[in-house]
Amino acid sequence: MSTQWEHKVLTYKLKMKGFDYGQIERDLNELGREGWEALGTMAPSWGAGQTIEVVVLLKRSVD
């Protein structure tokens, strides 16, 4: 039988002082303890290349 996966998408919006990388790290560490694994990121841009959000894609196996 093949492994079944569930997925999660985290979205972090650009704020006045930039991205809160500390919060992103805390979130990823907490989710890692719950069995989530980061698959990759996306950084959609707007206009002349201004990144307005960071998206983190995660997965974990379904037992």
Backbone as JSON Lines, residues from 0, in Angstrom:
{"i":0,"aa":"M","n":[0.84,-1.19,0.0],"ca":[0.0,0.0,0.0],"c":[0.89,1.25,0.0]}
{"i":1,"aa":"S","n":[0.52,2.24,-0.76],"ca":[1.31,3.47,-0.83],"c":[0.98,4.39,0.35]}
{"i":2,"aa":"T","n":[1.92,5.25,0.66],"ca":[1.74,6.21,1.75],"c":[0.71,7.25,1.37]}
{"i":3,"aa":"Q","n":[-0.16,7.56,2.3],"ca":[-1.15,8.62,2.11],"c":[-0.64,9.88,2.81]}
{"i":4,"aa":"W","n":[-0.83,11.03,2.18],"ca":[-0.33,12.29,2.71],"c":[-1.46,13.29,2.91]}
{"i":5,"aa":"E","n":[-1.29,14.13,3.91],"ca":[-2.14,15.32,4.03],"c":[-1.22,16.52,3.89]}
{"i":6,"aa":"H","n":[-1.78,17.63,3.45],"ca":[-0.98,18.82,3.14],"c":[-1.49,20.04,3.88]}
{"i":7,"aa":"K","n":[-0.6,20.97,4.08],"ca":[-0.93,22.23,4.77],"c":[-0.22,23.36,4.02]}
{"i":8,"aa":"V","n":[-0.87,24.5,3.95],"ca":[-0.29,25.69,3.32],"c":[-0.27,26.81,4.36]}
{"i":9,"aa":"L","n":[0.91,27.35,4.63],"ca":[1.06,28.5,5.52],"c":[1.32,29.73,4.67]}
{"i":10,"aa":"T","n":[0.68,30.83,5.01],"ca":[0.87,32.08,4.27],"c":[1.28,33.18,5.24]}
{"i":11,"aa":"Y","n":[2.34,33.87,4.9],"ca":[2.84,34.98,5.7],"c":[2.86,36.23,4.85]}
{"i":12,"aa":"K","n":[2.13,37.24,5.29],"ca":[2.01,38.5,4.55],"c":[3.14,39.46,4.91]}
{"i":13,"aa":"L","n":[3.54,40.25,3.94],"ca":[4.53,41.3,4.15],"c":[3.91,42.37,5.05]}
{"i":14,"aa":"K","n":[4.65,42.78,6.08],"ca":[4.18,43.83,6.99],"c":[5.07,45.05,6.83]}
{"i":15,"aa":"M","n":[4.77,46.09,7.55],"ca":[5.53,47.35,7.43],"c":[7.03,47.14,7.65]}
{"i":16,"aa":"K","n":[7.4,46.26,8.56],"ca":[8.81,46.04,8.87],"c":[9.35,44.77,8.2]}
{"i":17,"aa":"G","n":[8.66,44.29,7.19],"ca":[9.1,43.08,6.48],"c":[8.41,41.84,7.0]}
{"i":18,"aa":"F","n":[8.99,40.71,6.69],"ca":[8.44,39.43,7.13],"c":[8.94,39.13,8.54]}
{"i":19,"aa":"D","n":[8.11,38.47,9.33],"ca":[8.49,38.07,10.69],"c":[9.1,36.68,10.61]}
{"i":20,"aa":"Y","n":[10.4,36.63,10.28],"ca":[11.08,35.35,10.09],"c":[11.14,34.55,11.39]}
{"i":21,"aa":"G","n":[11.18,35.23,12.51],"ca":[11.14,34.53,13.8],"c":[9.85,33.76,13.97]}
{"i":22,"aa":"Q","n":[8.73,34.36,13.58],"ca":[7.44,33.67,13.68],"c":[7.37,32.49,12.72]}
{"i":23,"aa":"I","n":[7.91,32.67,11.53],"ca":[7.93,31.56,10.57],"c":[8.72,30.4,11.15]}
{"i":24,"aa":"E","n":[9.86,30.68,11.74],"ca":[10.69,29.63,12.34],"c":[9.96,28.95,13.49]}
{"i":25,"aa":"R","n":[9.31,29.71,14.36],"ca":[8.56,29.13,15.47],"c":[7.45,28.23,14.96]}
{"i":26,"aa":"D","n":[6.72,28.7,13.95],"ca":[5.64,27.9,13.37],"c":[6.16,26.59,12.79]}
{"i":27,"aa":"L","n":[7.26,26.66,12.03],"ca":[7.81,25.46,11.41],"c":[8.33,24.48,12.47]}
{"i":28,"aa":"N","n":[8.95,24.97,13.52],"ca":[9.43,24.09,14.59],"c":[8.27,23.4,15.29]}
{"i":29,"aa":"E","n":[7.21,24.15,15.58],"ca":[6.04,23.57,16.23],"c":[5.38,22.5,15.34]}
{"i":30,"aa":"L","n":[5.19,22.84,14.08],"ca":[4.58,21.89,13.15],"c":[5.48,20.68,12.91]}
{"i":31,"aa":"G","n":[6.79,20.87,12.92],"ca":[7.72,19.76,12.79],"c":[7.57,18.77,13.93]}
{"i":32,"aa":"R","n":[7.34,19.27,15.14],"ca":[7.11,18.38,16.29],"c":[5.82,17.59,16.11]}
{"i":33,"aa":"E","n":[4.88,18.1,15.31],"ca":[3.62,17.41,15.05],"c":[3.71,16.49,13.83]}
{"i":34,"aa":"G","n":[4.91,16.38,13.25],"ca":[5.11,15.47,12.13],"c":[5.05,16.1,10.75]}
{"i":35,"aa":"W","n":[4.87,17.42,10.67],"ca":[4.82,18.11,9.38],"c":[6.22,18.32,8.84]}
{"i":36,"aa":"E","n":[6.38,18.2,7.54],"ca":[7.65,18.4,6.85],"c":[7.46,19.44,5.75]}
{"i":37,"aa":"A","n":[8.34,20.45,5.73],"ca":[8.26,21.48,4.69],"c":[8.69,20.89,3.36]}
{"i":38,"aa":"L","n":[7.88,21.13,2.33],"ca":[8.18,20.65,0.98],"c":[8.85,21.73,0.14]}
{"i":39,"aa":"G","n":[8.43,22.96,0.36],"ca":[8.97,24.05,-0.45],"c":[8.29,25.35,-0.11]}
{"i":40,"aa":"T","n":[8.68,26.38,-0.83],"ca":[8.12,27.71,-0.62],"c":[7.76,28.34,-1.96]}
{"i":41,"aa":"M","n":[6.9,29.32,-1.89],"ca":[6.57,30.17,-3.03],"c":[6.6,31.61,-2.52]}
{"i":42,"aa":"A","n":[7.03,32.51,-3.37],"ca":[7.05,33.93,-3.02],"c":[6.44,34.71,-4.18]}
{"i":43,"aa":"P","n":[5.11,34.75,-4.24],"ca":[4.45,35.48,-5.33],"c":[4.88,36.95,-5.3]}
{"i":44,"aa":"S","n":[5.03,37.54,-6.46],"ca":[5.43,38.95,-6.53],"c":[4.33,39.76,-7.2]}
{"i":45,"aa":"W","n":[4.43,41.06,-7.02],"ca":[3.43,41.99,-7.52],"c":[4.13,43.1,-8.27]}
{"i":46,"aa":"G","n":[3.61,43.51,-9.37],"ca":[4.17,44.64,-10.1],"c":[5.59,44.41,-10.55]}
{"i":47,"aa":"A","n":[6.49,45.25,-10.06],"ca":[7.9,45.21,-10.47],"c":[8.71,44.23,-9.61]}
{"i":48,"aa":"G","n":[8.1,43.14,-9.19],"ca":[8.83,42.12,-8.45],"c":[8.75,42.22,-6.95]}
{"i":49,"aa":"Q","n":[7.88,43.05,-6.42],"ca":[7.72,43.19,-4.97],"c":[7.04,41.94,-4.41]}
{"i":50,"aa":"T","n":[7.73,41.23,-3.53],"ca":[7.14,40.06,-2.88],"c":[6.19,40.53,-1.8]}
{"i":51,"aa":"I","n":[4.96,40.05,-1.84],"ca":[3.94,40.49,-0.89],"c":[3.59,39.44,0.14]}
{"i":52,"aa":"E","n":[4.01,38.19,-0.12],"ca":[3.77,37.13,0.84],"c":[4.72,35.97,0.59]}
{"i":53,"aa":"V","n":[4.89,35.17,1.62],"ca":[5.67,33.94,1.51],"c":[4.73,32.8,1.84]}
{"i":54,"aa":"V","n":[4.74,31.77,1.0],"ca":[3.9,30.6,1.2],"c":[4.8,29.4,1.46]}
{"i":55,"aa":"V","n":[4.5,28.64,2.52],"ca":[5.26,27.44,2.84],"c":[4.33,26.24,2.68]}
{"i":56,"aa":"L","n":[4.76,25.25,1.91],"ca":[3.98,24.03,1.67],"c":[4.53,22.92,2.56]}
{"i":57,"aa":"L","n":[3.62,22.21,3.25],"ca":[4.03,21.14,4.16],"c":[3.23,19.87,3.87]}
{"i":58,"aa":"K","n":[3.78,18.73,4.33],"ca":[3.07,17.46,4.23],"c":[3.4,16.61,5.45]}
{"i":59,"aa":"R","n":[2.51,15.66,5.74],"ca":[2.79,14.61,6.72],"c":[1.99,13.39,6.36]}
{"i":60,"aa":"S","n":[2.48,12.24,6.76],"ca":[1.78,11.01,6.42],"c":[0.54,10.86,7.29]}
{"i":61,"aa":"V","n":[-0.47,10.23,6.71],"ca":[-1.72,9.97,7.4],"c":[-1.66,8.54,7.91]}
{"i":62,"aa":"D","n":[-1.8,8.36,9.21],"ca":[-1.74,7.02,9.79],"c":[-3.07,6.32,9.72]}
